[in-house]
Short mmCIF file of C-alpha atoms and ligand atoms in Angstrom, two decimals:
data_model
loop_
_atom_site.label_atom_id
_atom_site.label_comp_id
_atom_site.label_asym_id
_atom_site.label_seq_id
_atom_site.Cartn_x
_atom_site.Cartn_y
_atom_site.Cartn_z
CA UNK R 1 9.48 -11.16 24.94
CA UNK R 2 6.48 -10.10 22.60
CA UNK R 3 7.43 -6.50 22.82
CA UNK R 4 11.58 -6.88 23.42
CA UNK R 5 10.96 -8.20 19.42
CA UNK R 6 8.67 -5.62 17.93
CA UNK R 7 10.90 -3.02 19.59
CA UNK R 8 13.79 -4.27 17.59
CA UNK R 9 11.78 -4.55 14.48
CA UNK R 10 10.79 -0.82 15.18
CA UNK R 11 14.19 -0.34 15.25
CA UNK R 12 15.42 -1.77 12.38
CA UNK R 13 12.36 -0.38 10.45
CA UNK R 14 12.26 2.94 8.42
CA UNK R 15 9.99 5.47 7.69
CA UNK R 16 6.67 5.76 9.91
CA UNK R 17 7.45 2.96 12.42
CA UNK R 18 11.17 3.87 12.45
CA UNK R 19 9.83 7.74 13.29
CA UNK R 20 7.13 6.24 15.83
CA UNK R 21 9.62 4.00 17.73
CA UNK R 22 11.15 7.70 19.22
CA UNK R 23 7.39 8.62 20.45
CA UNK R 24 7.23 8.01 24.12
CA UNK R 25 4.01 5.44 24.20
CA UNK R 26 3.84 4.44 20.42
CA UNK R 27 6.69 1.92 19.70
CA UNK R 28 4.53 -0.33 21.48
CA UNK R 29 2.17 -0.30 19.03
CA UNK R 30 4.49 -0.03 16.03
CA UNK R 31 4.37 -2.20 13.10
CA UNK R 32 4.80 -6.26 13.20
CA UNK R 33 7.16 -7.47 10.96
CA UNK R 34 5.86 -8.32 7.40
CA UNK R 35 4.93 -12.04 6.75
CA UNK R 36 8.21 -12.92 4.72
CA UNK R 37 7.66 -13.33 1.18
CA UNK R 38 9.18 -16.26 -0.65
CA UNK R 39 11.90 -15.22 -2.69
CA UNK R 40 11.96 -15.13 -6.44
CA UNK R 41 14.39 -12.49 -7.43
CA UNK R 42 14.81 -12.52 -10.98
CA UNK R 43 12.12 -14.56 -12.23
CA UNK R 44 8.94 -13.66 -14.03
CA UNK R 45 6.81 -14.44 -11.41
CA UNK R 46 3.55 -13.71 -13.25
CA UNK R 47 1.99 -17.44 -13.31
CA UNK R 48 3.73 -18.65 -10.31
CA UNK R 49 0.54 -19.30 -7.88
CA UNK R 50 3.10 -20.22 -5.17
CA UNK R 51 3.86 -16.39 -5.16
CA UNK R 52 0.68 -15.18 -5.65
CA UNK R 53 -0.51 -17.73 -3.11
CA UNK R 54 1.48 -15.56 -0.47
CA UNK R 55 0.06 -12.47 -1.81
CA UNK R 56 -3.57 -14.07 -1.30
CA UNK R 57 -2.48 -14.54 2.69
CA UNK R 58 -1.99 -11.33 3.41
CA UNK R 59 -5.82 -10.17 2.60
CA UNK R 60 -8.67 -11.47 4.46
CA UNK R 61 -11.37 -12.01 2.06
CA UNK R 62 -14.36 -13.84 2.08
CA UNK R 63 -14.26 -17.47 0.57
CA UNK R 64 -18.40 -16.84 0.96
CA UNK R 65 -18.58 -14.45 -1.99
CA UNK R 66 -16.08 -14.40 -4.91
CA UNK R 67 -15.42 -10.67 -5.55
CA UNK R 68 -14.45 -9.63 -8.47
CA UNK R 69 -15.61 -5.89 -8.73
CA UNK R 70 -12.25 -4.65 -7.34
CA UNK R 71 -12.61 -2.13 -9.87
CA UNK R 72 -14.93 -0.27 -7.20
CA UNK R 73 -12.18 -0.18 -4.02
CA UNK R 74 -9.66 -2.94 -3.00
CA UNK R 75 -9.69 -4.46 0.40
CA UNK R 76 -6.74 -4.06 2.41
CA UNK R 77 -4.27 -6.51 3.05
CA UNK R 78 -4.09 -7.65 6.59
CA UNK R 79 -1.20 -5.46 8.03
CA UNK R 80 -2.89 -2.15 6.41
CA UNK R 81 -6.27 -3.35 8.65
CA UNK R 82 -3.94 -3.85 11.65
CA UNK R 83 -1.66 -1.07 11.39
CA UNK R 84 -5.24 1.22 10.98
CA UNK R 85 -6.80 -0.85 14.41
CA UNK R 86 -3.97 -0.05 16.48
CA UNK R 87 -3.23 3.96 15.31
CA UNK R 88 -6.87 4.34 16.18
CA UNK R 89 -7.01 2.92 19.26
CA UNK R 90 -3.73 4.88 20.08
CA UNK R 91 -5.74 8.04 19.15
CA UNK R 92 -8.68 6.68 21.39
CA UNK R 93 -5.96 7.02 24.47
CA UNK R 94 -5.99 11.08 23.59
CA UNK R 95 -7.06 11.81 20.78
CA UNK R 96 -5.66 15.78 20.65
CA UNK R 97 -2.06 14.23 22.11
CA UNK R 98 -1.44 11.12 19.97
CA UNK R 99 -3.22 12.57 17.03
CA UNK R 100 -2.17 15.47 16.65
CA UNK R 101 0.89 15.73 17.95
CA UNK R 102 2.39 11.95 17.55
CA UNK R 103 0.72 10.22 14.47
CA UNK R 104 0.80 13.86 12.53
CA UNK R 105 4.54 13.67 12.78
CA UNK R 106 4.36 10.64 10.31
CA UNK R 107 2.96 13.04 7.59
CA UNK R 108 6.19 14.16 6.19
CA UNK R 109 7.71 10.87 6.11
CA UNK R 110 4.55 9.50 4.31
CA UNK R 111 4.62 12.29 1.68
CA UNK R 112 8.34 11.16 1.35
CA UNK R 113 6.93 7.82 0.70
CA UNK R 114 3.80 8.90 -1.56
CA UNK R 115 6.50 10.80 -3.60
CA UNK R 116 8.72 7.87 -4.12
CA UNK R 117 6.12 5.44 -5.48
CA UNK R 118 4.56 8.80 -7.56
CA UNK R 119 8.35 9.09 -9.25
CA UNK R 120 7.93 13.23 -8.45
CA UNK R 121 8.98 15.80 -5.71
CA UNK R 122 7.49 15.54 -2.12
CA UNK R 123 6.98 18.98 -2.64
CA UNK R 124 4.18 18.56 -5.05
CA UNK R 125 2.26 16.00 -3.48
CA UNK R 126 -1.18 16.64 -1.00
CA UNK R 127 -2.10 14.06 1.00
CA UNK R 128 -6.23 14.10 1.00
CA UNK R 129 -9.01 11.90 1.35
CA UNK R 130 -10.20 10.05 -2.62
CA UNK R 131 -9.81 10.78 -6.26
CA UNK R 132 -12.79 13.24 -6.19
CA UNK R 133 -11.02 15.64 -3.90
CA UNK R 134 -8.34 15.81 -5.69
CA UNK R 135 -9.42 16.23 -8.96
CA UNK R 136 -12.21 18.71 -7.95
CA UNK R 137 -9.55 20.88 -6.10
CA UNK R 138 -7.89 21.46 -9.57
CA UNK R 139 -11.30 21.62 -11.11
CA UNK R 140 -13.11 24.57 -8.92
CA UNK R 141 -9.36 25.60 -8.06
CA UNK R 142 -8.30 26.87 -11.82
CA UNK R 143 -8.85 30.29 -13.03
CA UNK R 144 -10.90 30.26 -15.47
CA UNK R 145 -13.41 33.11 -17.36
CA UNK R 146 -16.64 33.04 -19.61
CA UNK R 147 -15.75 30.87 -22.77
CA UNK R 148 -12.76 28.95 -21.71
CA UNK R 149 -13.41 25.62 -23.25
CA UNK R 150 -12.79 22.31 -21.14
CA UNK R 151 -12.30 18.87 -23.06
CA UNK R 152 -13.28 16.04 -21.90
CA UNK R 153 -14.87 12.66 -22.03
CA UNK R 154 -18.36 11.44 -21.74
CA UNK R 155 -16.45 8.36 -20.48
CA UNK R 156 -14.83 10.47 -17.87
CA UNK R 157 -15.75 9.41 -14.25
CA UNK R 158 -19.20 11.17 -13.25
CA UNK R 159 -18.31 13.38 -10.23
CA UNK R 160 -16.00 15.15 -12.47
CA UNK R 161 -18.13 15.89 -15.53
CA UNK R 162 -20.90 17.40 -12.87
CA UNK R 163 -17.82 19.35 -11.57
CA UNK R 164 -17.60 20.62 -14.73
CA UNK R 165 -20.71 20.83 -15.81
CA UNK R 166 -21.16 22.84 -12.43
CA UNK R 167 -18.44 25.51 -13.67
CA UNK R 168 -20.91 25.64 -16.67
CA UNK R 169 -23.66 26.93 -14.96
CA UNK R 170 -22.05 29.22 -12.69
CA UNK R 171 -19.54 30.73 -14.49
CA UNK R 172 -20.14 30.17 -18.31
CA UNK R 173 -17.16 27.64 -19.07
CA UNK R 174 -17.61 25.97 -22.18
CA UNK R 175 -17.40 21.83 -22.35
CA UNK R 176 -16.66 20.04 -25.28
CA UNK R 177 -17.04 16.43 -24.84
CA UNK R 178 -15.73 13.78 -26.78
CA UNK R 179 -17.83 10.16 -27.24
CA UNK R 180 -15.16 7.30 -27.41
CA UNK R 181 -16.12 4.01 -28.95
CA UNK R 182 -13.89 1.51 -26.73
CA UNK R 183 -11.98 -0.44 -26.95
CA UNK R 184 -9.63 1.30 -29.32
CA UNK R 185 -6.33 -0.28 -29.94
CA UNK R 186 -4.60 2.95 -31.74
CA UNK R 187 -3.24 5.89 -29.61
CA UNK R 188 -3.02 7.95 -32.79
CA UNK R 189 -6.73 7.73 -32.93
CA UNK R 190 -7.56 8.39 -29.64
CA UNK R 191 -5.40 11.61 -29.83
CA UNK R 192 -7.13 12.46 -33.08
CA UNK R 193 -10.50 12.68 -31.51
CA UNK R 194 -9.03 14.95 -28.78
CA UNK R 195 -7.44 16.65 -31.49
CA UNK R 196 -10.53 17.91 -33.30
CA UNK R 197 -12.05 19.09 -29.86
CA UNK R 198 -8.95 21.56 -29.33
CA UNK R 199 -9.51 25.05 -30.53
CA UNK R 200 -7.74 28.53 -29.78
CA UNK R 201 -9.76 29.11 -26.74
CA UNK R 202 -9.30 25.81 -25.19
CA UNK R 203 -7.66 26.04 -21.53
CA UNK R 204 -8.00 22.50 -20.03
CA UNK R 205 -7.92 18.91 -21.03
CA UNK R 206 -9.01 16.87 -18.85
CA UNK R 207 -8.00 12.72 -19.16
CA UNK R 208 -8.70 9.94 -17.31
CA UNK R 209 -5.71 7.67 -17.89
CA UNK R 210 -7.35 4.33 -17.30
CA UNK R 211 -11.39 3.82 -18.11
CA UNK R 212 -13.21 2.69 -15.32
CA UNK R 213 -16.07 1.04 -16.98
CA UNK R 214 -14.21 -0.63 -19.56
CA UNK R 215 -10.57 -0.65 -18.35
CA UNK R 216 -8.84 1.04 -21.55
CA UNK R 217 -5.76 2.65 -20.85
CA UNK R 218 -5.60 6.18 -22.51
CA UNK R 219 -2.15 7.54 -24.20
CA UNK R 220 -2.03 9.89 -21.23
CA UNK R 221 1.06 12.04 -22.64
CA UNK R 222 0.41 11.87 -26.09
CA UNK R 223 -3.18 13.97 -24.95
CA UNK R 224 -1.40 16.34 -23.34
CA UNK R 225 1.53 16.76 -25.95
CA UNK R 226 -1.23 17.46 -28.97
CA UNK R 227 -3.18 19.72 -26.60
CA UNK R 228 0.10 22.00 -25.74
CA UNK R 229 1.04 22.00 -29.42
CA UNK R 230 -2.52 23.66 -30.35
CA UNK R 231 -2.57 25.58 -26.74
CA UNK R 232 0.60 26.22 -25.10
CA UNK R 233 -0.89 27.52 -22.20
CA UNK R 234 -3.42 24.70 -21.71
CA UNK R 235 -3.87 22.93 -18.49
CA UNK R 236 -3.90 18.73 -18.11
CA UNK R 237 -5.62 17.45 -15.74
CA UNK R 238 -5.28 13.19 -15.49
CA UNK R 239 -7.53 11.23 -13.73
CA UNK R 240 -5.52 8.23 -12.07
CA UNK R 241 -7.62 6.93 -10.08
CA UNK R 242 -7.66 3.82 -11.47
CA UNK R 243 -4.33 3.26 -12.95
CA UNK R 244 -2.04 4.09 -10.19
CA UNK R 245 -0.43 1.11 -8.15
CA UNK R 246 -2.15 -0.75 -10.89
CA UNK R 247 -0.35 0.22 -14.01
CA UNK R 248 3.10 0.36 -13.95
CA UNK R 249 4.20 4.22 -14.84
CA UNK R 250 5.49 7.23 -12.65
CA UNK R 251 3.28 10.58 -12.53
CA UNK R 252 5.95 12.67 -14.76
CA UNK R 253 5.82 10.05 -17.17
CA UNK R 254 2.16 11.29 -17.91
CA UNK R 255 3.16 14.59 -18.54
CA UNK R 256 0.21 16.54 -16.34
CA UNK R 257 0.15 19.23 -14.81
CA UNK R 258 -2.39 17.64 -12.38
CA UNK R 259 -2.69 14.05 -11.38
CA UNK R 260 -5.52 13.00 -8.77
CA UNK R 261 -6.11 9.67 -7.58
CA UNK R 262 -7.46 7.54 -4.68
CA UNK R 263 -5.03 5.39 -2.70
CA UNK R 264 -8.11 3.02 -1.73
CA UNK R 265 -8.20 1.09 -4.92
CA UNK R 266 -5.33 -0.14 -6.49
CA UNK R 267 -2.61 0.36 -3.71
CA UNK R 268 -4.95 -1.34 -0.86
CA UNK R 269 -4.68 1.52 1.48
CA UNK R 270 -7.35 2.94 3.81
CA UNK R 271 -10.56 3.64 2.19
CA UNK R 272 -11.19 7.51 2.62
CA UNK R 273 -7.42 7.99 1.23
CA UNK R 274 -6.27 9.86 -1.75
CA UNK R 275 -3.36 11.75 -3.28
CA UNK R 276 -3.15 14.64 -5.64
CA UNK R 277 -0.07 16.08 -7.80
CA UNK R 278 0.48 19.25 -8.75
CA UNK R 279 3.92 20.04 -10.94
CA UNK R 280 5.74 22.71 -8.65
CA UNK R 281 5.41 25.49 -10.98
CA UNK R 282 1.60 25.09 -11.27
CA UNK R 283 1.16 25.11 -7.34
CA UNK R 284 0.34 28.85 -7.04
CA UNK R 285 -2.33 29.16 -9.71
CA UNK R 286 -4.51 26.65 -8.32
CA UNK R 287 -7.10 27.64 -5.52
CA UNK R 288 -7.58 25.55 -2.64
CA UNK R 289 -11.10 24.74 -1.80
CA UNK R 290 -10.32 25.04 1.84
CA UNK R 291 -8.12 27.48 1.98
CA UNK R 292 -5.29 28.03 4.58
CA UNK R 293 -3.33 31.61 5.48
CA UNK R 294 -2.15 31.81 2.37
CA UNK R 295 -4.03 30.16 -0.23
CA UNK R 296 -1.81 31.62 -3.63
CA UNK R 297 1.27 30.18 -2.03
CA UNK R 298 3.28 27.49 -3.82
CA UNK R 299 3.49 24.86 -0.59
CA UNK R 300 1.39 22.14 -1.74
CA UNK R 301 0.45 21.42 1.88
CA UNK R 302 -2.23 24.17 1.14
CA UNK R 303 -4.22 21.66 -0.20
CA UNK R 304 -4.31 19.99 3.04
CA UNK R 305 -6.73 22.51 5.43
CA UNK R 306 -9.32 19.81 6.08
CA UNK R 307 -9.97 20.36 9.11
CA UNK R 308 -10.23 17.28 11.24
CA UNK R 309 -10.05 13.92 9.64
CA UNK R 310 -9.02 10.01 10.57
CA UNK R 311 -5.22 10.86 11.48
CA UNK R 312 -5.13 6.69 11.88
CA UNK R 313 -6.50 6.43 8.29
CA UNK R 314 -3.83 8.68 6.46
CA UNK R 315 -0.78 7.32 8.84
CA UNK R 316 -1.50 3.67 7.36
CA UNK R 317 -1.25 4.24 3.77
CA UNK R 318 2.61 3.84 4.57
CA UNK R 319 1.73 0.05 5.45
CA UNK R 320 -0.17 -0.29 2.17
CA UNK R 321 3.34 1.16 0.30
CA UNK R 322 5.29 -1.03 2.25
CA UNK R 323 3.20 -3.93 0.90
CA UNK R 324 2.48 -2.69 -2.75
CA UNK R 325 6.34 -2.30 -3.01
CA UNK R 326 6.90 -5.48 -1.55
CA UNK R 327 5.15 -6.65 -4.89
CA UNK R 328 6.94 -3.93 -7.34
CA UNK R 329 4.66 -2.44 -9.69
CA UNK R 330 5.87 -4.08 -13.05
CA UNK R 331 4.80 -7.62 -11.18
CA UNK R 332 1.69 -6.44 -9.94
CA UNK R 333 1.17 -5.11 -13.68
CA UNK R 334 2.20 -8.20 -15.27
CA UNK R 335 -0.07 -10.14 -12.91
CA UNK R 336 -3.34 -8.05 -13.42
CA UNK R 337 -2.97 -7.87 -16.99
CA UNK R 338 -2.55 -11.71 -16.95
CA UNK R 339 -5.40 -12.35 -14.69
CA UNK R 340 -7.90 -10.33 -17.19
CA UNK R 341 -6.67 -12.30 -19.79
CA UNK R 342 -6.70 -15.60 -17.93
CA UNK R 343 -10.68 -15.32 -17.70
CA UNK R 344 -11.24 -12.87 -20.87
CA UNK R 345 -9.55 -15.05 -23.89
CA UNK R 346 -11.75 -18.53 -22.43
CA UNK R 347 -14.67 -16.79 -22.06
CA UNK R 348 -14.65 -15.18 -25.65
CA UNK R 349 -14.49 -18.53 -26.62
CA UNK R 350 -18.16 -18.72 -25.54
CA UNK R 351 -20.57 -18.07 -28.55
CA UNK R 352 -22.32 -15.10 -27.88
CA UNK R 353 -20.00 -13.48 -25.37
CA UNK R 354 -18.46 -10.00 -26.77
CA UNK R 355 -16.05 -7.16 -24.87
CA UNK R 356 -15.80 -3.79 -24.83
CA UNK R 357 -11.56 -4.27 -23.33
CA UNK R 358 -8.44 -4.63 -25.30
CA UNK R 359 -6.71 -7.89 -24.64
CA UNK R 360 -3.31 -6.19 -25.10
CA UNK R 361 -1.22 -4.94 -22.30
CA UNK R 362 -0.81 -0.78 -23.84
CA UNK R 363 -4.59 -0.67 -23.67
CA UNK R 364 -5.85 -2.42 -20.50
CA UNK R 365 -4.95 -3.75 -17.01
CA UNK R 366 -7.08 -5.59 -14.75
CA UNK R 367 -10.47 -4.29 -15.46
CA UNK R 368 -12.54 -5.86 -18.42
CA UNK R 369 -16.53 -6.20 -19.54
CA UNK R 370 -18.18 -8.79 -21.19
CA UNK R 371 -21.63 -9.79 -22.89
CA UNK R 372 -23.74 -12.15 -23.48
CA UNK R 373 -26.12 -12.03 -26.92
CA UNK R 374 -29.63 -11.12 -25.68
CA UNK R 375 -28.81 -10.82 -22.08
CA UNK R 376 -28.78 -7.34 -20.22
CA UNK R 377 -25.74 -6.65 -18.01
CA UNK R 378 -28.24 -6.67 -15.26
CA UNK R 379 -29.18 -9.98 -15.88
CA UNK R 380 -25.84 -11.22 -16.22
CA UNK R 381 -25.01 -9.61 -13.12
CA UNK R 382 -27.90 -11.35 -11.12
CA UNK R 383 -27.07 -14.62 -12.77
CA UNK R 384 -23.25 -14.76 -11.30
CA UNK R 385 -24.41 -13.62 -7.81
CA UNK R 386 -27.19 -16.39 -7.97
CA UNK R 387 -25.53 -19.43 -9.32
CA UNK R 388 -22.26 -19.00 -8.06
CA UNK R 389 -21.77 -16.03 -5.79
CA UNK R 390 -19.55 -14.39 -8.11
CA UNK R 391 -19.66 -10.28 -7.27
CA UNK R 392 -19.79 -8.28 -10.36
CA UNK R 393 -21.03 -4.76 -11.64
CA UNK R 394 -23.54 -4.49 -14.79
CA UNK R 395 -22.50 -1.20 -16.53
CA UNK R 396 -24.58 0.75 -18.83
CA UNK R 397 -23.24 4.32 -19.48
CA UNK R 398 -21.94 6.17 -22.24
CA UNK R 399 -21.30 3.72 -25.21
CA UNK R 400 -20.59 0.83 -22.59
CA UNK R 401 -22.79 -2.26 -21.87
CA UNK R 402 -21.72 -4.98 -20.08
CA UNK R 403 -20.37 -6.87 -16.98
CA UNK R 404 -17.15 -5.58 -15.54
CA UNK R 405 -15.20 -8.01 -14.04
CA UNK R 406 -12.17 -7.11 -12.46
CA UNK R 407 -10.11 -9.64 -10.14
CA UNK R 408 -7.23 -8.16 -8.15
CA UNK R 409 -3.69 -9.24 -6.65
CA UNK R 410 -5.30 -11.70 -4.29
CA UNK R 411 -7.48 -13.46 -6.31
CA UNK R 412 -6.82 -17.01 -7.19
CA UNK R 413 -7.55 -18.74 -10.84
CA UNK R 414 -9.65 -21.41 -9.16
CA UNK R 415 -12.30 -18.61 -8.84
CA UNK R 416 -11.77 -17.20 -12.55
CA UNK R 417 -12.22 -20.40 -13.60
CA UNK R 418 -15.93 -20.75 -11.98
CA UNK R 419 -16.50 -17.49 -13.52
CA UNK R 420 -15.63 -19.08 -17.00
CA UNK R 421 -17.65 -21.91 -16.47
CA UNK R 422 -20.90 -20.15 -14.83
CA UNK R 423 -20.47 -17.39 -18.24
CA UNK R 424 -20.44 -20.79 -19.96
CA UNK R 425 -23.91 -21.60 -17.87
CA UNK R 426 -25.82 -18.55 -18.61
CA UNK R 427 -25.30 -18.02 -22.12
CA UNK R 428 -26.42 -21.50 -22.84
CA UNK R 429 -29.13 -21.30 -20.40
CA UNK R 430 -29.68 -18.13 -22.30
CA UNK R 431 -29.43 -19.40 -26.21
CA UNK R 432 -31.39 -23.03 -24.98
CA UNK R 433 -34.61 -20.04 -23.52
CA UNK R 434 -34.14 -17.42 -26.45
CA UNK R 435 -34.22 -20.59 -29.68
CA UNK R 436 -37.31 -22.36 -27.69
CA UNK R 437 -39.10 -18.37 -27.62
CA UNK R 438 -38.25 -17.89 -31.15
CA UNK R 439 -40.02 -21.04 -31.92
CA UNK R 440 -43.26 -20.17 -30.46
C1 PLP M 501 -11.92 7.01 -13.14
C2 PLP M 501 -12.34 7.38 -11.75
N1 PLP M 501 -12.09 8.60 -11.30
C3 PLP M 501 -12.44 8.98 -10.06
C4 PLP M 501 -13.10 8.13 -9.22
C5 PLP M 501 -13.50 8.62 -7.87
O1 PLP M 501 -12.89 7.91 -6.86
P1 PLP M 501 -13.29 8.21 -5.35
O2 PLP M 501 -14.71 7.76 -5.20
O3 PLP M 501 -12.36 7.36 -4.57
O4 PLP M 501 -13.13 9.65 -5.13
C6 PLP M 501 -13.39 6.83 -9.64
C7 PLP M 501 -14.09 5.90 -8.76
O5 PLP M 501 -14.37 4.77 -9.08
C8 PLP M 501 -13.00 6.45 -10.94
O6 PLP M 501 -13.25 5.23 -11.41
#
């Protein structure tokens, strides 16, 4: 009986499991159906906890730890664990057989599905491993000569800038970095500062679309728009790792001619998964870092001579689609941006608690920081973990000092509450120890 049903699911299923269910061998290991999600069609499901409360069932999170540094990678939702277990124990059977030959068969369809969610052509999306393989394909991949000028951030994400910085040294590039003061609530401004970066020899702008130690969300195509006027010619490279499946947006929308992001945060798939975009035309001019037969051609699966990697890993990202989609990404948006807020607005209400993230929904998502007066982020850090097992990150880097919280799809206001009330804690604690010092 068990498997007469998941055969007809398989069936009635598209994409991967629909394409597995005609492997000899593999239907029996094809997908289970999804838990069925209540149904609120229309409404504005943003503080319903009944629907969220089905969303929090399909992860498997601790209740020991309360994690709220989802900002670093997402867990995966149950199916995307289970759909990974049984594609690797499939491989297990023969590895060269059902690897290579079965689950690699899913590849195409997956791109199809990668493409959808990206809003672009299959044809100009690589499936690879993170964000940093991505973006560092463009990086090392562009031409570039003595003098070209790069701007960027010193809020962009680290591997990148040493990327960079590593073009520098080799080669002679020229990096002109801009130092952003965030949050700032005015795209006009941002674009400004880019602005007076740009000169006649600069050939790429690179922008990272959301912030990942403070969670503002740059004006992406408004960058890249200013830096084309000065430059026609000029590449743009954006850095979504952190706002794809998160915000809700479709690559084109950004403008870029390059998009890189990791599929392991936001959209819950695999960890060790990533995606990178290339607009079709630019294809041809960018150099593989592992390069194939042909490494000038324009087939973006060029990008995708890795050598051997978790065929189980890539195959399940469809499952974490499935499920992200299952959501929509203008809920999940709504949601995130209303969790932040949930925890932010109370706890600003705390004397001496200050943040470095927007409260509006243009200029910031799920991810925020917060302060306490006298208090390193360190501390504050320690302090959550120790009284109430709360799992933060203390951030000190480039014009940003604080505590980044960031709760994700799954996470329930009882716990955002306790983080309220244990910031409440600590920066008493903290004022009560800092008055009776300044009395000595
Ligand atoms: C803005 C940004 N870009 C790129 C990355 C790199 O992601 P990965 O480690 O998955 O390659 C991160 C990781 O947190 C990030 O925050």
């Amino acid at each position: 009986m068990e498997n007469l049903s998941r055969r007809n699911f398989v069936r009635k299923a598209g994409g991967l499991a629909g394409l597995l269910s005609v492997v000899p061998g593999i239907d029996a290991l094809a997908d289970p159906p999804l838990p069925t999600a209540p149904r609120w069609p229309d409404e504005d499901v943003t503080a319903n906890e009944d629907y969220w409360g089905w969303v929090q069932k399909a992860y498997s999170v601790s209740p020991n730890i309360i994690n709220l540094n989802n900002g670093g990678v997402s867990p995966q939702p149950i199916l995307v664990q289970d759909a990974l277990d049984r594609y690797n124990r499939l491989s297990n059977e023969g590895p060269t057989y059902y690897m290579w030959r079965s689950l690699d068969e899913g590849r195409e369809s997956l791109r199809i599905k990668l493409a959808d969610l990206a809003g672009c052509s299959p044809e100009e999306v690589a499936i690879n491993r993170n964000a940093t393989e991505s973006l560092e394909t463009v990086i090392y991949g562009l031409n570039l000569q003595k003098g070209d000028e790069v701007v960027l951030t010193k809020q962009d994400y680290p591997n990148m800038i040493n990327a960079w910085k590593q073009r520098e040294k080799r080669e002679g590039i020229v990096l002109r970095f801009i130092n952003l003061d965030l949050p700032i609530e005015d795209n006009q401004a941002i674009v400004r500062k880019y602005e007076e970066a740009f000169t006649s020899q600069t050939k790429v702008v690179m922008i990272t679309h959301l912030v990942n130690w403070s969670g503002q969300i740059m004006p992406a195509a408004l960058i890249g728009r200013a830096a084309r006027k000065r430059n026609p010619g000029v590449h743009v490279l954006i850095d979504g790792a952190h706002s794809f499946a998160h915000v809700d947006y479709k690559v084109p929308d950004l403008e870029g001619d390059y998009f890189g992001t990791s599929l392991h945060k936001w959209l819950s798939a695999p960890f060790g998964t990533g995606m990178l975009y290339i607009r079709k035309e630019k294809i041809k001019e960018v150099w593989p870092i592992f390069a194939g037969a042909d490494p000038q051609s324009g087939d973006i699966r060029k990008f995708e001579t890795l050598g051997t990697r978790s065929f189980p890993t890539e195959m399940a990202i469809g499952h974490a689609v499935n499920f992200h989609q299952s959501i929509g990404s203008e809920r999940k948006q709504k949601r995130l941006h209303y969790l932040k807020n949930y925890w932010l607005e109370k706890a600003l209400d705390i004397p001496g608690v200050t943040s470095q993230t927007s409260l509006k929904p243009e200029f910031s998502g799920a991810i925020a920081t917060f302060l306490i007066k006298g208090m390193t982020p360190a501390q504050i850090q320690s302090a959550l973990f120790t009284k109430a097992r709360i799992h933060t990150v203390g951030i000190v880097w480039e014009n940003i000092n604080g505590v980044r919280v960031t709760p994700h799809v799954y996470t329930v206001l009882k716990d955002l509450d306790r983080l309220v009330n244990t910031i409440r804690v600590i920066a008493k604690e903290n004022a009560v120890a800092s008055s009776s010092t300044s009395g000595k």
